[in-house]
Amino acid sequence: MLTEQELLKKWETLTFTDDFMFSQVMHDEEICRQVVELILGIKIGKIEYLSTQEKQKTDPDSMAIIMDVYLRDENKVIKVEMQTGHKKELPKRSRYYQSVSDVSSTQTSTDYEKLPDNIVIFICTFDPFDQKIPFYTFYYTCEETDHKLKLNDGSLRIFLNTSAEKLTTLDAKLQAFYHYIQEGTVESDLAQNISDKITTLKNDSVTRRYYVMTSLKIADLQRDAYTEGREEGISIGAYEKALETARKLIARGDSPVDVAELLDLSLLEIQRLMNN
């Protein structure tokens, strides 16, 4: 486990791809607007952040999730997330995000025609579908029409593969954004704005202290979960510790998906904890 001094040293090396730094930077409204507009290729209206650490649930028996960067303009709800580890469940995670945000951001009496567009964006530092293309766009389409007929229900899921070698299908500004994420090179105004924001955050003692204390708390919970160790599998004692740690993380607002991955538990186990 990292000590406080080691975390302070790590703080100086954090980049835009780190979860903590990504969330902090994207809560600068102007930078957030530039990133979202660049990816979607459209202008968005006034941004309203719907959640930072607030849990979003469809009903008391459903899994709760944390929307890291969850915002709305006049007619769209948008979820943006940075992904640095190859996770096979990303497609289903995107489906769940859209379902939850539809319910949590809409009044029960809202007419279906007035439902806002629902967009999920994953900025991945790896190729999520192993097709060696830089940008994946998913709509609901009709197979019988060779996907020419779109359902037009307002839902859209986008996965960026910033590790792609060939970026010629992207415009110059988006290519520069990819280069910044992968290599840290500043080739555009947006990259410069992000870089400047990160410098400002790193020089802010309050933000730095919040990062260190949060990291230490998570490390303590992890240590508690694994004090009894593992051999072939999880011992009963270690398993109980993992469940207790999961309860604490969920109570403080951590995403069930992230908790499951952190503690090597299944989402079903996490859901059962939340329902008890």
Short mmCIF file of C-alpha atoms in Angstrom, two decimals:
data_model
loop_
_atom_site.label_atom_id
_atom_site.label_comp_id
_atom_site.label_asym_id
_atom_site.label_seq_id
_atom_site.Cartn_x
_atom_site.Cartn_y
_atom_site.Cartn_z
CA MET A 1 0.00 0.00 0.00
CA LEU A 2 1.26 3.48 -0.81
CA THR A 3 2.19 5.77 2.04
CA GLU A 4 1.09 9.38 2.23
CA GLN A 5 4.48 10.50 0.92
CA GLU A 6 4.28 8.04 -1.96
CA LEU A 7 0.79 9.27 -2.82
CA LEU A 8 2.01 12.86 -2.83
CA LYS A 9 4.72 11.81 -5.27
CA LYS A 10 2.18 9.94 -7.40
CA TRP A 11 -0.06 13.03 -7.37
CA GLU A 12 2.57 14.92 -9.34
CA THR A 13 2.48 12.29 -12.11
CA LEU A 14 -1.30 12.02 -12.56
CA THR A 15 -2.57 12.62 -16.08
CA PHE A 16 -5.94 13.19 -17.73
CA THR A 17 -6.48 9.42 -17.93
CA ASP A 18 -6.48 8.99 -14.15
CA ASP A 19 -10.05 8.64 -12.84
CA PHE A 20 -9.64 11.28 -10.16
CA MET A 21 -7.96 13.82 -12.44
CA PHE A 22 -10.36 13.15 -15.31
CA SER A 23 -13.37 13.85 -13.12
CA GLN A 24 -11.80 17.01 -11.68
CA VAL A 25 -10.87 18.39 -15.10
CA MET A 26 -14.20 17.55 -16.69
CA HIS A 27 -16.01 19.49 -14.02
CA ASP A 28 -14.56 22.60 -15.61
CA GLU A 29 -17.63 23.46 -17.68
CA GLU A 30 -15.75 24.97 -20.62
CA ILE A 31 -13.33 22.05 -20.96
CA CYS A 32 -16.20 19.59 -20.60
CA ARG A 33 -18.10 21.40 -23.33
CA GLN A 34 -15.10 21.34 -25.67
CA VAL A 35 -14.49 17.62 -25.12
CA VAL A 36 -18.13 16.61 -25.59
CA GLU A 37 -18.64 18.83 -28.64
CA LEU A 38 -15.44 17.50 -30.21
CA ILE A 39 -16.53 13.88 -29.77
CA LEU A 40 -20.15 14.37 -30.81
CA GLY A 41 -19.42 16.86 -33.58
CA ILE A 42 -22.32 19.07 -32.50
CA LYS A 43 -22.88 22.11 -30.30
CA ILE A 44 -24.45 21.52 -26.91
CA GLY A 45 -26.41 24.02 -24.86
CA LYS A 46 -26.08 25.07 -21.25
CA ILE A 47 -24.46 22.32 -19.20
CA GLU A 48 -26.05 21.12 -15.98
CA TYR A 49 -24.08 18.56 -13.97
CA LEU A 50 -26.61 16.02 -12.78
CA SER A 51 -24.34 14.09 -10.43
CA THR A 52 -20.83 13.93 -9.03
CA GLN A 53 -20.99 11.55 -6.07
CA GLU A 54 -24.76 11.06 -6.05
CA LYS A 55 -26.00 7.50 -6.52
CA GLN A 56 -28.41 6.98 -9.41
CA LYS A 57 -30.99 4.19 -9.03
CA THR A 58 -34.03 3.05 -10.98
CA ASP A 59 -35.77 1.63 -7.90
CA PRO A 60 -34.92 0.53 -4.33
CA ASP A 61 -33.99 -2.99 -5.49
CA SER A 62 -31.71 -2.01 -8.37
CA MET A 63 -27.94 -1.57 -8.44
CA ALA A 64 -26.71 1.95 -7.79
CA ILE A 65 -24.04 3.52 -9.97
CA ILE A 66 -21.87 6.59 -9.80
CA MET A 67 -21.95 8.89 -12.78
CA ASP A 68 -18.41 10.35 -12.87
CA VAL A 69 -19.25 12.98 -15.47
CA TYR A 70 -23.00 13.06 -15.91
CA LEU A 71 -24.51 16.14 -17.48
CA ARG A 72 -27.47 17.47 -19.38
CA ASP A 73 -28.06 20.27 -21.84
CA GLU A 74 -31.48 21.35 -23.13
CA ASN A 75 -32.38 18.04 -24.78
CA LYS A 76 -29.67 15.47 -24.00
CA VAL A 77 -28.30 13.58 -21.03
CA ILE A 78 -24.65 12.61 -21.48
CA LYS A 79 -22.40 10.28 -19.50
CA VAL A 80 -18.66 10.51 -20.15
CA GLU A 81 -16.17 8.07 -18.64
CA MET A 82 -12.44 7.42 -18.99
CA GLN A 83 -11.44 3.75 -19.26
CA THR A 84 -7.82 2.62 -18.97
CA GLY A 85 -8.33 -1.09 -18.30
CA HIS A 86 -9.79 -3.53 -20.83
CA LYS A 87 -13.14 -4.56 -19.34
CA LYS A 88 -15.29 -7.08 -21.19
CA GLU A 89 -18.50 -5.81 -19.59
CA LEU A 90 -18.31 -2.31 -21.12
CA PRO A 91 -21.19 -2.92 -23.57
CA LYS A 92 -23.53 -4.05 -20.78
CA ARG A 93 -22.25 -1.31 -18.49
CA SER A 94 -23.20 1.24 -21.17
CA ARG A 95 -26.65 -0.32 -21.43
CA TYR A 96 -27.14 -0.09 -17.67
CA TYR A 97 -25.94 3.52 -17.57
CA GLN A 98 -28.48 4.49 -20.20
CA SER A 99 -31.31 2.71 -18.40
CA VAL A 100 -30.52 4.33 -15.07
CA SER A 101 -30.04 7.82 -16.44
CA ASP A 102 -33.33 7.58 -18.37
CA VAL A 103 -35.25 6.85 -15.20
CA SER A 104 -33.34 9.07 -12.79
CA SER A 105 -33.43 12.18 -15.00
CA THR A 106 -37.07 11.94 -16.11
CA GLN A 107 -40.30 12.72 -14.28
CA THR A 108 -42.79 9.84 -14.15
CA SER A 109 -45.41 11.92 -15.97
CA THR A 110 -43.10 12.83 -18.86
CA ASP A 111 -44.46 12.04 -22.32
CA TYR A 112 -42.28 9.55 -24.19
CA GLU A 113 -41.82 12.01 -27.02
CA LYS A 114 -40.19 14.41 -24.58
CA LEU A 115 -37.54 11.97 -23.39
CA PRO A 116 -34.11 13.58 -23.86
CA ASP A 117 -31.50 11.95 -26.06
CA ASN A 118 -29.35 9.58 -24.01
CA ILE A 119 -25.65 9.42 -24.87
CA VAL A 120 -22.90 7.34 -23.25
CA ILE A 121 -19.27 8.05 -24.15
CA PHE A 122 -16.36 5.84 -23.12
CA ILE A 123 -12.90 7.29 -23.78
CA CYS A 124 -10.77 4.13 -23.88
CA THR A 125 -6.98 4.00 -23.92
CA PHE A 126 -7.27 0.54 -25.52
CA ASP A 127 -9.28 -1.02 -28.34
CA PRO A 128 -12.56 -2.13 -26.69
CA PHE A 129 -13.66 -4.28 -29.66
CA ASP A 130 -10.31 -5.26 -31.20
CA GLN A 131 -11.27 -3.98 -34.64
CA LYS A 132 -8.32 -1.57 -34.93
CA ILE A 133 -10.53 1.43 -35.64
CA PRO A 134 -10.36 4.66 -33.61
CA PHE A 135 -14.06 5.46 -33.14
CA TYR A 136 -17.01 3.13 -32.55
CA THR A 137 -20.57 4.47 -32.88
CA PHE A 138 -23.55 2.32 -31.88
CA TYR A 139 -27.21 2.95 -32.69
CA TYR A 140 -30.16 0.58 -32.61
CA THR A 141 -30.66 -0.49 -36.23
CA CYS A 142 -32.73 -3.02 -38.16
CA GLU A 143 -30.76 -6.02 -39.42
CA GLU A 144 -33.34 -6.79 -42.11
CA THR A 145 -32.53 -3.49 -43.82
CA ASP A 146 -28.75 -4.00 -43.62
CA HIS A 147 -28.78 -1.57 -40.71
CA LYS A 148 -29.97 1.29 -42.91
CA LEU A 149 -33.12 1.71 -40.81
CA LYS A 150 -32.40 3.30 -37.43
CA LEU A 151 -34.76 3.05 -34.49
CA ASN A 152 -34.23 6.78 -33.77
CA ASP A 153 -35.03 6.41 -30.08
CA GLY A 154 -32.43 9.01 -29.13
CA SER A 155 -29.93 6.56 -27.66
CA LEU A 156 -26.30 6.59 -28.71
CA ARG A 157 -23.19 4.86 -27.39
CA ILE A 158 -19.69 5.91 -28.41
CA PHE A 159 -16.40 4.20 -27.64
CA LEU A 160 -13.14 5.98 -28.44
CA ASN A 161 -10.07 3.82 -29.06
CA THR A 162 -7.27 6.29 -28.46
CA SER A 163 -4.68 3.54 -28.94
CA ALA A 164 -5.52 3.18 -32.63
CA GLU A 165 -2.52 3.52 -34.92
CA LYS A 166 -4.44 4.92 -37.90
CA LEU A 167 -6.37 8.10 -37.13
CA THR A 168 -6.90 9.31 -40.69
CA THR A 169 -10.68 8.89 -40.42
CA LEU A 170 -10.74 11.52 -37.67
CA ASP A 171 -10.48 15.27 -38.12
CA ALA A 172 -7.32 17.07 -37.03
CA LYS A 173 -8.70 18.32 -33.70
CA LEU A 174 -9.85 14.86 -32.64
CA GLN A 175 -6.50 13.39 -33.69
CA ALA A 176 -4.79 15.98 -31.47
CA PHE A 177 -7.06 14.95 -28.58
CA TYR A 178 -6.08 11.30 -29.08
CA HIS A 179 -2.38 12.23 -29.16
CA TYR A 180 -2.75 14.13 -25.89
CA ILE A 181 -4.42 11.19 -24.16
CA GLN A 182 -1.89 8.64 -25.37
CA GLU A 183 1.32 10.64 -25.43
CA GLY A 184 0.67 13.86 -23.52
CA THR A 185 1.59 15.97 -26.55
CA VAL A 186 -0.08 19.38 -26.74
CA GLU A 187 -1.16 20.03 -30.33
CA SER A 188 -4.44 21.90 -29.88
CA ASP A 189 -6.13 24.57 -27.79
CA LEU A 190 -8.18 21.88 -26.02
CA ALA A 191 -5.08 19.91 -25.08
CA GLN A 192 -3.50 23.11 -23.78
CA ASN A 193 -6.60 23.93 -21.73
CA ILE A 194 -6.63 20.45 -20.19
CA SER A 195 -2.90 20.62 -19.46
CA ASP A 196 -3.26 24.05 -17.83
CA LYS A 197 -6.19 22.83 -15.73
CA ILE A 198 -4.22 19.84 -14.49
CA THR A 199 -1.35 22.14 -13.51
CA THR A 200 -3.78 24.36 -11.59
CA LEU A 201 -5.30 21.36 -9.80
CA LYS A 202 -1.90 19.95 -8.87
CA ASN A 203 -0.96 23.29 -7.32
CA ASP A 204 -4.16 23.41 -5.28
CA SER A 205 -3.46 22.17 -1.75
CA VAL A 206 -7.11 21.37 -1.00
CA THR A 207 -7.52 19.15 -4.06
CA ARG A 208 -4.17 17.49 -3.41
CA ARG A 209 -5.11 16.72 0.19
CA TYR A 210 -8.51 15.37 -0.86
CA TYR A 211 -6.81 13.00 -3.31
CA VAL A 212 -4.35 11.74 -0.70
CA MET A 213 -6.95 11.21 2.03
CA THR A 214 -9.36 9.46 -0.34
CA SER A 215 -6.59 7.17 -1.61
CA LEU A 216 -5.50 6.30 1.92
CA LYS A 217 -9.04 5.48 2.95
CA ILE A 218 -9.51 3.15 -0.02
CA ALA A 219 -6.13 1.54 0.71
CA ASP A 220 -7.20 0.91 4.32
CA LEU A 221 -10.38 -0.77 3.16
CA GLN A 222 -8.45 -2.91 0.69
CA ARG A 223 -5.97 -3.95 3.39
CA ASP A 224 -8.80 -4.92 5.70
CA ALA A 225 -10.31 -7.09 2.96
CA TYR A 226 -7.12 -9.01 2.33
CA THR A 227 -5.53 -9.39 5.78
CA GLU A 228 -6.17 -13.13 5.73
CA GLY A 229 -4.75 -13.50 2.21
CA ARG A 230 -5.54 -15.94 -0.61
CA GLU A 231 -4.14 -19.23 -1.89
CA GLU A 232 -6.33 -21.24 -4.23
CA GLY A 233 -9.31 -19.03 -3.62
CA ILE A 234 -10.79 -16.70 -1.02
CA SER A 235 -10.90 -18.07 2.51
CA ILE A 236 -14.17 -17.68 4.40
CA GLY A 237 -12.65 -15.02 6.64
CA ALA A 238 -11.16 -13.06 3.74
CA TYR A 239 -14.42 -13.35 1.83
CA GLU A 240 -16.36 -11.92 4.75
CA LYS A 241 -13.79 -9.11 4.96
CA ALA A 242 -14.25 -8.42 1.24
CA LEU A 243 -18.02 -8.23 1.69
CA GLU A 244 -17.66 -5.84 4.61
CA THR A 245 -15.31 -3.65 2.58
CA ALA A 246 -17.79 -3.72 -0.29
CA ARG A 247 -20.54 -2.52 2.05
CA LYS A 248 -18.38 0.41 3.16
CA LEU A 249 -17.45 1.38 -0.39
CA ILE A 250 -21.05 1.20 -1.59
CA ALA A 251 -22.20 3.24 1.43
CA ARG A 252 -19.72 6.01 0.55
CA GLY A 253 -21.02 6.09 -3.01
CA ASP A 254 -18.58 3.99 -5.03
CA SER A 255 -19.81 2.33 -8.21
CA PRO A 256 -20.88 -1.33 -7.76
CA VAL A 257 -19.00 -2.18 -10.95
CA ASP A 258 -15.79 -0.64 -9.61
CA VAL A 259 -16.24 -2.26 -6.19
CA ALA A 260 -16.73 -5.67 -7.79
CA GLU A 261 -13.56 -5.28 -9.83
CA LEU A 262 -11.57 -3.92 -6.89
CA LEU A 263 -12.48 -6.76 -4.52
CA ASP A 264 -12.79 -9.55 -7.09
CA LEU A 265 -16.47 -10.07 -6.32
CA SER A 266 -19.32 -10.61 -8.77
CA LEU A 267 -21.88 -7.92 -9.54
CA LEU A 268 -24.55 -10.33 -8.27
CA GLU A 269 -22.82 -10.44 -4.87
CA ILE A 270 -22.64 -6.65 -4.78
CA GLN A 271 -26.31 -6.35 -5.72
CA ARG A 272 -27.28 -8.74 -2.95
CA LEU A 273 -25.36 -6.62 -0.46
CA MET A 274 -27.21 -3.52 -1.60
CA ASN A 275 -30.59 -5.20 -1.39
CA ASN A 276 -30.08 -6.44 2.19
#
